[in-house]
JSON list of C-alpha atoms in Angstrom, two decimals:
[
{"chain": "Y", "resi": 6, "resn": "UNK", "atom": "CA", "xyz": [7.77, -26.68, 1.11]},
{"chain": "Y", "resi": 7, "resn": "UNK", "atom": "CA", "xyz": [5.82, -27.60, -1.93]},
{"chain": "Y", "resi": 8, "resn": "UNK", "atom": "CA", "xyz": [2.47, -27.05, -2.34]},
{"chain": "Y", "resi": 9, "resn": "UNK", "atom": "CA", "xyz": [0.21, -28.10, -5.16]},
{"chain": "Y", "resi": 10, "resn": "UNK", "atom": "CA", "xyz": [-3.84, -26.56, -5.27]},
{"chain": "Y", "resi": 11, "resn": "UNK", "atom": "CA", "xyz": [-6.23, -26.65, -7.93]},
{"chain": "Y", "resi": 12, "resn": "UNK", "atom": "CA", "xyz": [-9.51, -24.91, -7.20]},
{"chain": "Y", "resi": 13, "resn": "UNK", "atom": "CA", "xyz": [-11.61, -21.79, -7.83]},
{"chain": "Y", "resi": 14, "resn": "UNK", "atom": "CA", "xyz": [-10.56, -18.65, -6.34]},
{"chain": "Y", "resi": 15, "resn": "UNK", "atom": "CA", "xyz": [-12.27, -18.82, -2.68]},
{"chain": "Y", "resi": 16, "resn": "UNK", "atom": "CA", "xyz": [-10.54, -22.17, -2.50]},
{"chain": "Y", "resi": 17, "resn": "UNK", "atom": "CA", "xyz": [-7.42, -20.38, -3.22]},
{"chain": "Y", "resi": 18, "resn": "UNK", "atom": "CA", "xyz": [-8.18, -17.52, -1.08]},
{"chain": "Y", "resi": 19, "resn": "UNK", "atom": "CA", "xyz": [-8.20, -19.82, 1.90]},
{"chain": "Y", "resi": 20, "resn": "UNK", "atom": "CA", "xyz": [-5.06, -21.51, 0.88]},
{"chain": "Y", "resi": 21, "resn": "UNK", "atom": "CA", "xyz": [-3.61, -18.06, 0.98]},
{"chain": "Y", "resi": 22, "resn": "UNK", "atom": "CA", "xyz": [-4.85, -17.54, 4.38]},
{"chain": "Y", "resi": 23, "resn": "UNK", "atom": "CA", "xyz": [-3.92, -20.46, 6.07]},
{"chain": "Y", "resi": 24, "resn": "UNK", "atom": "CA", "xyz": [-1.21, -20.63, 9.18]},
{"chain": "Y", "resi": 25, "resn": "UNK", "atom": "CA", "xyz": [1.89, -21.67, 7.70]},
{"chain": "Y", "resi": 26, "resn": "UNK", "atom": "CA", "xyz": [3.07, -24.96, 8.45]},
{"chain": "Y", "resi": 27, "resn": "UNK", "atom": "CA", "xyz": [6.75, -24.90, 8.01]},
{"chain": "Y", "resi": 28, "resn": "UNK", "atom": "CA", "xyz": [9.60, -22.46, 8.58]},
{"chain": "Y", "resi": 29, "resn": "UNK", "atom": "CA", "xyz": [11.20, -20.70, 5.29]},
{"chain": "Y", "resi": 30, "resn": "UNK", "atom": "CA", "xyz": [10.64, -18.05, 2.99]},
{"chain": "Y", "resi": 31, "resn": "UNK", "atom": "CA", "xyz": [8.22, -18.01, -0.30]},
{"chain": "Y", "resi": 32, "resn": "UNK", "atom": "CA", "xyz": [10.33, -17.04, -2.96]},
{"chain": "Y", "resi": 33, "resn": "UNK", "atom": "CA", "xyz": [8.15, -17.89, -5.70]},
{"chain": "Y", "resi": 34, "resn": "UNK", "atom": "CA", "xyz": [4.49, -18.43, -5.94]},
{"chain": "Y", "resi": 35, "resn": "UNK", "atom": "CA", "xyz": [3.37, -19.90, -9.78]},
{"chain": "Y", "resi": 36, "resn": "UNK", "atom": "CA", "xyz": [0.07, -20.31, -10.93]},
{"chain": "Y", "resi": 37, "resn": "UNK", "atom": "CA", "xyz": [-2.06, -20.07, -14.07]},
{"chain": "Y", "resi": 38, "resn": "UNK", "atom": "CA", "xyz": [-5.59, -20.29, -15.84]},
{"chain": "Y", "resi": 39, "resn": "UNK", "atom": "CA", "xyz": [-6.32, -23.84, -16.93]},
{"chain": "Y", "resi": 40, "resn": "UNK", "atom": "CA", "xyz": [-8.13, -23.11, -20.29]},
{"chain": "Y", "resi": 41, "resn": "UNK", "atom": "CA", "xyz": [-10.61, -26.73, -19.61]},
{"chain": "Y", "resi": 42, "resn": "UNK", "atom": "CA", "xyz": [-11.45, -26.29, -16.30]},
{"chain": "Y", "resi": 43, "resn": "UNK", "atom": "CA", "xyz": [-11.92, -21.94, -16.28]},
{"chain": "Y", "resi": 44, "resn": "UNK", "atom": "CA", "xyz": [-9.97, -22.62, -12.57]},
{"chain": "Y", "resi": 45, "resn": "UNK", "atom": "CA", "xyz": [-6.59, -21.15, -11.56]},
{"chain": "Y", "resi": 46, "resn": "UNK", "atom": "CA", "xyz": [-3.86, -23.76, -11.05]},
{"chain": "Y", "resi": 47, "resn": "UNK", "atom": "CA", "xyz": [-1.37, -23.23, -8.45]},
{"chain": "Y", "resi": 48, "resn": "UNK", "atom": "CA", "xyz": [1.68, -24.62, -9.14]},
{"chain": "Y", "resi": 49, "resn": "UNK", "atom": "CA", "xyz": [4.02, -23.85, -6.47]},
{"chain": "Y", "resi": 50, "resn": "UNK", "atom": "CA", "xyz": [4.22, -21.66, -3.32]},
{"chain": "Y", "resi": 51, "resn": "UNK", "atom": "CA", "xyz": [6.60, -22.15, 0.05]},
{"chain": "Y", "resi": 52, "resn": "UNK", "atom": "CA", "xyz": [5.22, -21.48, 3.33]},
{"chain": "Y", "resi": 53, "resn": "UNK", "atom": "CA", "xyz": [6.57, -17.37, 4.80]},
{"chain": "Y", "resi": 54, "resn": "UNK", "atom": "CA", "xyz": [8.63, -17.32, 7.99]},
{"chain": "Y", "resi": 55, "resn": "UNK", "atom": "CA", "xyz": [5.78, -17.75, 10.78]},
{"chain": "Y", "resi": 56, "resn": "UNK", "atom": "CA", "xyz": [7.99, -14.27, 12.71]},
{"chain": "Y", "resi": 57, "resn": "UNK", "atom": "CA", "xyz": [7.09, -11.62, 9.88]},
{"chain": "Y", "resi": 58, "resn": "UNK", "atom": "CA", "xyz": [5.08, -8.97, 9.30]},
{"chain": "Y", "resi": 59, "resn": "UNK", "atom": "CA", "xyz": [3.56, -7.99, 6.40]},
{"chain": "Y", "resi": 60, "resn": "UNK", "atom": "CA", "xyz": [0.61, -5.61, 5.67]},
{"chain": "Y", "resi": 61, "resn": "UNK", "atom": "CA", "xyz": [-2.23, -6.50, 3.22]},
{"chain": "Y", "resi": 62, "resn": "UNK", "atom": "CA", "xyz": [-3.71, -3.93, 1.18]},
{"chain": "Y", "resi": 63, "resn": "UNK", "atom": "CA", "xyz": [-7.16, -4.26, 0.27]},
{"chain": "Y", "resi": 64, "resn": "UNK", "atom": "CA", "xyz": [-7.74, -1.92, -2.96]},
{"chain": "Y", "resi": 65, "resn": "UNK", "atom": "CA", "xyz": [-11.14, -0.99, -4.79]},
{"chain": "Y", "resi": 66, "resn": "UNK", "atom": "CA", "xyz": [-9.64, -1.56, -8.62]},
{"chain": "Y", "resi": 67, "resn": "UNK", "atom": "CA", "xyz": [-6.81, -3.08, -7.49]},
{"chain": "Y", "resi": 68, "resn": "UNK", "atom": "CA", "xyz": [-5.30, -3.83, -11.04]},
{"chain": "Y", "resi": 69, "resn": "UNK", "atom": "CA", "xyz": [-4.23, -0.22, -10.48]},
{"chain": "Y", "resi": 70, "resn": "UNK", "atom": "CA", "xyz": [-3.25, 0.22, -7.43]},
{"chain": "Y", "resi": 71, "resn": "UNK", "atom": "CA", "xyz": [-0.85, -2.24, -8.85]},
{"chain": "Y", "resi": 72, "resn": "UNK", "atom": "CA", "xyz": [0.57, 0.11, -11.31]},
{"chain": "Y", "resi": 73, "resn": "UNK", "atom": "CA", "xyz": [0.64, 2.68, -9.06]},
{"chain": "Y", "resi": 74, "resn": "UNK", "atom": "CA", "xyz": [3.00, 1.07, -6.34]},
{"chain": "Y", "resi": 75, "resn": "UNK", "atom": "CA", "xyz": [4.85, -0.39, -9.46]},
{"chain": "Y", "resi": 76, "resn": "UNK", "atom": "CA", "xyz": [5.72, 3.05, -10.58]},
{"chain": "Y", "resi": 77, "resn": "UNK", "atom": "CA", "xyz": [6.12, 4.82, -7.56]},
{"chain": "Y", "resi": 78, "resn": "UNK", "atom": "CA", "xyz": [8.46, 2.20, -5.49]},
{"chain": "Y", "resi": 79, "resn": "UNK", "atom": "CA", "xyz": [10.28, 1.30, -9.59]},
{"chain": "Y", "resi": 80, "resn": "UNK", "atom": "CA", "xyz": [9.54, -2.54, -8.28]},
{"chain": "Y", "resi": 81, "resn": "UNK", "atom": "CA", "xyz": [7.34, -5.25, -10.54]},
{"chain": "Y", "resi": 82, "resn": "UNK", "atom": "CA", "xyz": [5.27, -7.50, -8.75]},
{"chain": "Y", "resi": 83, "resn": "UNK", "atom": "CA", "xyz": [7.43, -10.54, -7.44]},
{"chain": "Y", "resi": 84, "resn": "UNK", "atom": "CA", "xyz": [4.12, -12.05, -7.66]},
{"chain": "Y", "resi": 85, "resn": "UNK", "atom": "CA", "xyz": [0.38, -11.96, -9.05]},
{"chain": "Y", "resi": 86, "resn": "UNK", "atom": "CA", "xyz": [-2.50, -14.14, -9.43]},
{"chain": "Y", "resi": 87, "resn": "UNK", "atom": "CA", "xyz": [-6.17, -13.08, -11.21]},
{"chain": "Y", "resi": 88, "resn": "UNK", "atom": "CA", "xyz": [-9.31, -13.96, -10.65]},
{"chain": "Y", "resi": 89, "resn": "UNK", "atom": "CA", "xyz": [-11.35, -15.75, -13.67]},
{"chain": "Y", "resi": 90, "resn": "UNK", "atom": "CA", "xyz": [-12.68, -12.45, -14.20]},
{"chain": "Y", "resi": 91, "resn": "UNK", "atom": "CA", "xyz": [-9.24, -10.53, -14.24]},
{"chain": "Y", "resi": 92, "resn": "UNK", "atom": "CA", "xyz": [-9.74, -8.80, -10.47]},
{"chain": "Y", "resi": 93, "resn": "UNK", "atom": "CA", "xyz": [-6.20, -9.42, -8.78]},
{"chain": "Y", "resi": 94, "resn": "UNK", "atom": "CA", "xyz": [-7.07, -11.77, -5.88]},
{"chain": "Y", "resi": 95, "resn": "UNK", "atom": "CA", "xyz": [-2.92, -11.68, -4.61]},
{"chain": "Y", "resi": 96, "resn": "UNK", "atom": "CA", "xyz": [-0.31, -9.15, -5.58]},
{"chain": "Y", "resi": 97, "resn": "UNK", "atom": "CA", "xyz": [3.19, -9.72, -3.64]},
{"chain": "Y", "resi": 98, "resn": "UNK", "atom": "CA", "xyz": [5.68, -6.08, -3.78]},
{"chain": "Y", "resi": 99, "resn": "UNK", "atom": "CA", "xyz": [9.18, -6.75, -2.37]},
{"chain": "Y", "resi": 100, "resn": "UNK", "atom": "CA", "xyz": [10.84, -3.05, -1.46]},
{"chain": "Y", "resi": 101, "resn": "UNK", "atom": "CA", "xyz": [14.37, -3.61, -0.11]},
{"chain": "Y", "resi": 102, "resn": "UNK", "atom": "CA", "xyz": [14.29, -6.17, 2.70]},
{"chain": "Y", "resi": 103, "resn": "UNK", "atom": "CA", "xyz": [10.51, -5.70, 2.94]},
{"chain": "Y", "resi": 104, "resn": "UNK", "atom": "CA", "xyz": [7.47, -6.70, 1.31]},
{"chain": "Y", "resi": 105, "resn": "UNK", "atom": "CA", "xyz": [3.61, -6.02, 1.06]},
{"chain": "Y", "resi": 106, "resn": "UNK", "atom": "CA", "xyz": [0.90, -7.80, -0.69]},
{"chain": "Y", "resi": 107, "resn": "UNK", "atom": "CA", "xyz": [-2.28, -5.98, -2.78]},
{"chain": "Y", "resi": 108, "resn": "UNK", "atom": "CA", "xyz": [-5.61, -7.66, -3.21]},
{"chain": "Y", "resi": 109, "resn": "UNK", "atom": "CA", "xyz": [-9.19, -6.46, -4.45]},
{"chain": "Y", "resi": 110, "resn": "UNK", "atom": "CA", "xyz": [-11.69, -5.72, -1.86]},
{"chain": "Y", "resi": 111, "resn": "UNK", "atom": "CA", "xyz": [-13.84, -8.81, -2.23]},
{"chain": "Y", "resi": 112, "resn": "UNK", "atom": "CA", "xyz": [-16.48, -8.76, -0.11]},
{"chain": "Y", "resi": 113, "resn": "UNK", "atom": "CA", "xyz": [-18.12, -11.86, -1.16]},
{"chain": "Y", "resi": 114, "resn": "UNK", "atom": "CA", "xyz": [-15.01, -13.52, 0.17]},
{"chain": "Y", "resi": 115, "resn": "UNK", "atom": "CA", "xyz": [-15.32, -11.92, 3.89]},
{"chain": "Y", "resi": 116, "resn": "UNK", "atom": "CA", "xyz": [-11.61, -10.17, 3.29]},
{"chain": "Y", "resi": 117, "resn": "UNK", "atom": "CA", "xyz": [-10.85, -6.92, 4.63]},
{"chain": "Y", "resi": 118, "resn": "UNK", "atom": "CA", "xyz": [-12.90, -3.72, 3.70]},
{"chain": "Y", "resi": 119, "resn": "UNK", "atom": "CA", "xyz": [-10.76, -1.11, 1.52]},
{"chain": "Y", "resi": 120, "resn": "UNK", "atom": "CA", "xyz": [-10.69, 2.19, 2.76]},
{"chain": "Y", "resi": 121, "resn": "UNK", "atom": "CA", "xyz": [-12.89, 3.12, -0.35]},
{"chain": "Y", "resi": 122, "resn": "UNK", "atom": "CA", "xyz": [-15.38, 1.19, 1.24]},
{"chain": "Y", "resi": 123, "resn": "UNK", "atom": "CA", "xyz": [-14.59, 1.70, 4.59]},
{"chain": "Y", "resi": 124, "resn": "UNK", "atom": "CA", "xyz": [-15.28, 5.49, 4.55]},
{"chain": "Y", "resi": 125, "resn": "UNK", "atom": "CA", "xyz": [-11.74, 6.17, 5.47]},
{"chain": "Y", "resi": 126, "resn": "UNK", "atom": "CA", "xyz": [-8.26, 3.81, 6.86]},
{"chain": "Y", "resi": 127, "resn": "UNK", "atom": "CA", "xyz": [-7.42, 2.86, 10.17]},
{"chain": "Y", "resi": 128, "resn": "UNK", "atom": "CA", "xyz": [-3.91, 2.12, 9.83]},
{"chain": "Y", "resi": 129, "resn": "UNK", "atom": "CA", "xyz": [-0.57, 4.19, 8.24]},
{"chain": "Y", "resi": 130, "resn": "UNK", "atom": "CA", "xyz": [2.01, 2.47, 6.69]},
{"chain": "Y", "resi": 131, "resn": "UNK", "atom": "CA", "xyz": [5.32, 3.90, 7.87]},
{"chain": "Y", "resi": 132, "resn": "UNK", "atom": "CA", "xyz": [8.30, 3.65, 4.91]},
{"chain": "Y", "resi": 133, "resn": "UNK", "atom": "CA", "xyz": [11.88, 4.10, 5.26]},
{"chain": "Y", "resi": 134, "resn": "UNK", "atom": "CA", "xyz": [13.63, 5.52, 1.73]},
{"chain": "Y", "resi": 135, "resn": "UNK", "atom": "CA", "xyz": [16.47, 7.32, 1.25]},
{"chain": "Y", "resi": 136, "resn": "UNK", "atom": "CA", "xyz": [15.03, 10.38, -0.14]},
{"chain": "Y", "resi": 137, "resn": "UNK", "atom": "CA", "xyz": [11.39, 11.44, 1.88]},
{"chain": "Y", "resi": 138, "resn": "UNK", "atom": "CA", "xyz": [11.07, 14.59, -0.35]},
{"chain": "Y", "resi": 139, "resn": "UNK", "atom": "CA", "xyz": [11.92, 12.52, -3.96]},
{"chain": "Y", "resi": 140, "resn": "UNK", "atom": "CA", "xyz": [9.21, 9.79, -2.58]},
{"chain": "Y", "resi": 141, "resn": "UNK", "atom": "CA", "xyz": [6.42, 12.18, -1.76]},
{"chain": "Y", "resi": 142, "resn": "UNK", "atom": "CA", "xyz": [7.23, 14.31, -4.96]},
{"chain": "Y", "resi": 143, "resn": "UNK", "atom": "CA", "xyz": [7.07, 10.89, -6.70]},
{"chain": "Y", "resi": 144, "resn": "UNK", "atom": "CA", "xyz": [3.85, 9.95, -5.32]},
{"chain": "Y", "resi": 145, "resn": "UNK", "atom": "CA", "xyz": [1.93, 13.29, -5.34]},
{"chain": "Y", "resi": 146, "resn": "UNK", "atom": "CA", "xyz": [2.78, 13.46, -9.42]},
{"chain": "Y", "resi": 147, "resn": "UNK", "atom": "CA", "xyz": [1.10, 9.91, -9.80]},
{"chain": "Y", "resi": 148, "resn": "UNK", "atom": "CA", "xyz": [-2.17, 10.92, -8.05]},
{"chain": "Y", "resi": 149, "resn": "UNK", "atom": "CA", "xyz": [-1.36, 10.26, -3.73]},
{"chain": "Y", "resi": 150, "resn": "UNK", "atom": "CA", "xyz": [-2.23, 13.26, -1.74]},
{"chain": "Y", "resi": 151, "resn": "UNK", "atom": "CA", "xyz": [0.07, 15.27, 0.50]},
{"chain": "Y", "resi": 152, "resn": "UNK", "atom": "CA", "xyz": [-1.61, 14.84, 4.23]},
{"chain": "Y", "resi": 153, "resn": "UNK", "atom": "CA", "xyz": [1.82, 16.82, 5.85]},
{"chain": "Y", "resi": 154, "resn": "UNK", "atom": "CA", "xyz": [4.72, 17.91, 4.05]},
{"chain": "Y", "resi": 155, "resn": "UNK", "atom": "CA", "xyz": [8.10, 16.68, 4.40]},
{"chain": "Y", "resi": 156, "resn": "UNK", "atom": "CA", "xyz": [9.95, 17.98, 7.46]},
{"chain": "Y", "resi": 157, "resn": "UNK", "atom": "CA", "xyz": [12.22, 17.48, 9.93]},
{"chain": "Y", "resi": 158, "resn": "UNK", "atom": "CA", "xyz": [11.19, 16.19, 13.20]},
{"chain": "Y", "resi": 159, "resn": "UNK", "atom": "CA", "xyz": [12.42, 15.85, 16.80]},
{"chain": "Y", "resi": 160, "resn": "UNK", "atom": "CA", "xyz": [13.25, 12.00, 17.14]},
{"chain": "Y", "resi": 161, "resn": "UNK", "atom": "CA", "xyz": [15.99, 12.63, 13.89]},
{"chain": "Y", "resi": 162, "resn": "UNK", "atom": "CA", "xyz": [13.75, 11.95, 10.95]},
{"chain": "Y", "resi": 163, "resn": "UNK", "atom": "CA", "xyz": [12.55, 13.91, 7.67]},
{"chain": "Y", "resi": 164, "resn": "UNK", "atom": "CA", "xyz": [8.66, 12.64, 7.84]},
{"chain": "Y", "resi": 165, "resn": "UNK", "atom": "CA", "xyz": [5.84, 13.19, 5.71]},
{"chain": "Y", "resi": 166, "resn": "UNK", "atom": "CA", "xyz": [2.14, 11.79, 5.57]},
{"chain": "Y", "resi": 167, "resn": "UNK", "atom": "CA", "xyz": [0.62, 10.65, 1.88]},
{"chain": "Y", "resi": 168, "resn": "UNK", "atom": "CA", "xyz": [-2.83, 9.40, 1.26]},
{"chain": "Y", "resi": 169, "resn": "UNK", "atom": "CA", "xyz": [-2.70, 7.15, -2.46]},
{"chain": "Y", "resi": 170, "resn": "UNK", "atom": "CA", "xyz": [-5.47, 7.30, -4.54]},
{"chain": "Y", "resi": 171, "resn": "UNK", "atom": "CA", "xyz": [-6.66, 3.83, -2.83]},
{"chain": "Y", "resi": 172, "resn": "UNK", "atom": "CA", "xyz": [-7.11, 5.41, 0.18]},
{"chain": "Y", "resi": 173, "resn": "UNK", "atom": "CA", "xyz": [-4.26, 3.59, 2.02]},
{"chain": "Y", "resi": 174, "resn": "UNK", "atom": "CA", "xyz": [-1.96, 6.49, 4.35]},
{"chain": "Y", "resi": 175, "resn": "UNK", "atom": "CA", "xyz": [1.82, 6.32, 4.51]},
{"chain": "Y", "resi": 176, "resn": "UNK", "atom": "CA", "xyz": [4.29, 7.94, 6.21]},
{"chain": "Y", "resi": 177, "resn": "UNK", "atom": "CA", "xyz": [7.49, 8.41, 4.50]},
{"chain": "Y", "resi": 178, "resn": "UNK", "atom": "CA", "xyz": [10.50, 9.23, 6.64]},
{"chain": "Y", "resi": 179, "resn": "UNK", "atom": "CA", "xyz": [14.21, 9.25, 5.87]},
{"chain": "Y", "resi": 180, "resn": "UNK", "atom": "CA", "xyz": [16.32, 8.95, 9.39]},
{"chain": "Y", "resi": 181, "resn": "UNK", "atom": "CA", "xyz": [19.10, 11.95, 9.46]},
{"chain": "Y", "resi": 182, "resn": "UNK", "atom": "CA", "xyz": [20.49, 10.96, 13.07]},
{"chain": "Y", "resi": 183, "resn": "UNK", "atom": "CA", "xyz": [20.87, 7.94, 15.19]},
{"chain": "Y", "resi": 184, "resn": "UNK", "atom": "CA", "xyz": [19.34, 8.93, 18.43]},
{"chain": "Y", "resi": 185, "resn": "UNK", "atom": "CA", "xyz": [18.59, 6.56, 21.30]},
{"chain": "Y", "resi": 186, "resn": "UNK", "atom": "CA", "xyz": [15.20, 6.24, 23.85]},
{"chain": "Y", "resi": 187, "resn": "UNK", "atom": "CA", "xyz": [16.38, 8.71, 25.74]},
{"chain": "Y", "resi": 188, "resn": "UNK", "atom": "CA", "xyz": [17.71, 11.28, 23.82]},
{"chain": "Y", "resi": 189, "resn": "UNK", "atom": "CA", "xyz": [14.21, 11.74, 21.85]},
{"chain": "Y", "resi": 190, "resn": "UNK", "atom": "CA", "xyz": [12.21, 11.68, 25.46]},
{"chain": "Y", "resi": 191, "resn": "UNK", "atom": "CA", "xyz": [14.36, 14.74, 26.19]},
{"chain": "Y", "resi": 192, "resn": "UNK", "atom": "CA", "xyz": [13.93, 16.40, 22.53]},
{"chain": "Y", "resi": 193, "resn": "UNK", "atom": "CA", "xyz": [9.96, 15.83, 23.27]},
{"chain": "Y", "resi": 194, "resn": "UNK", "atom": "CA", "xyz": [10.16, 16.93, 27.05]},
{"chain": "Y", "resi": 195, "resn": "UNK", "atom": "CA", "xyz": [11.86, 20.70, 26.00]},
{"chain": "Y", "resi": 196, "resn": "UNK", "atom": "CA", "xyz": [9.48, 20.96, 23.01]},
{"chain": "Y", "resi": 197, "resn": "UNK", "atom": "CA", "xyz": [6.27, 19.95, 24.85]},
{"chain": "Y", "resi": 198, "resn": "UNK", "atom": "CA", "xyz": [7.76, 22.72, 27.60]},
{"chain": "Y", "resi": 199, "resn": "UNK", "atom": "CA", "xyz": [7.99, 25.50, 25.07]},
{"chain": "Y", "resi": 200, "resn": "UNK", "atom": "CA", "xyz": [4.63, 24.59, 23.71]},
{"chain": "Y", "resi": 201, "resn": "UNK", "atom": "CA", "xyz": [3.09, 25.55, 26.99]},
{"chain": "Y", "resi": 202, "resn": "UNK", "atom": "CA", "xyz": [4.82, 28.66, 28.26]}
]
């Protein structure tokens, strides 16, 4: 599905935000600046799957958090659109099979506080790669801070906590073993035991 919008950027930040409409995937969202009118044109955009999930990052200088995810996850922006005055109003990062959009924390637009100005985050991202150590090393030498090392835990996984310099948490985790429901439960049940004798 098609869509055609011509507006300033609250206009388009409600476009953005609406339910979609019709099932499919957006594989490619085009816009520009019309040099007349000063007002960003979008061109085309197809309505997500309405079964996904997809966090949205609100960043104070969000033009770099951009570069930072672009060099840490090696991935361009599969899309971007800028405000008049060059703020990034959407950024769209596809890792693997997954994806995760970036905006600026615009206030004036009611959209969600960033943790700069929030005073802290109330959610962690949690990221599957195939290296945890190589990730957080990757991260920590473009600015993120180590919360927990990388180490391996009970339910099978090499985990780590990382705080980026926009505030946003992650947890990085590689999976070593397949283990089912039950197996962890009993991993957690003898560790929680020998916590307590």
């Amino acid at each position: 599905m098609l869509h055609a919008c011509v507006g300033k950027a609250g206009e388009l930040l409600e476009e953005f935000s609406r339910p979609p409409s019709h099932h499919g995937t957006r594989d490619e969202v085009v816009a520009e600046m019309s040099p007349s009118t000063n007002q960003i044109v979008l061109l085309s955009m197809q309505s997500p799957p309405t079964c996904e999930f997809v966090p949205y990052l609100s960043a104070t200088d969000a033009a770099k958090a951009v570069a930072f995810y672009s060099r840490v996850f090696s991935v361009e922006p599969h899309a971007l659109l800028n405000m008049p005055d060059g703020r990034v109003m959407h950024c769209e990062f596809r890792i693997g099979n997954a994806r995760f959009f970036v905006s600026e924390d615009l206030p004036e637009h009611g959209g969600a506080p960033s943790p700069t100005r929030l005073g802290g985050t109330t959610v962690a991202i949690h990221l599957y790669v195939d290296d945890c150590d190589a990730m957080v090393k990757t991260m920590s030498d473009n600015g993120a801070t180590i919360l927990m090392p990388p180490a391996d835990m009970f339910w099978g996984e090499r985990f780590a906590r990382i705080r980026d310099p926009f505030g946003h948490e992650w947890g990085i985790a590689t999976q070593l073993q397949e283990m089912t429901a039950d197996e962890i439960k009993a991993v957690a049940a003898k560790m929680f035991e020998e916590m307590t004798e």
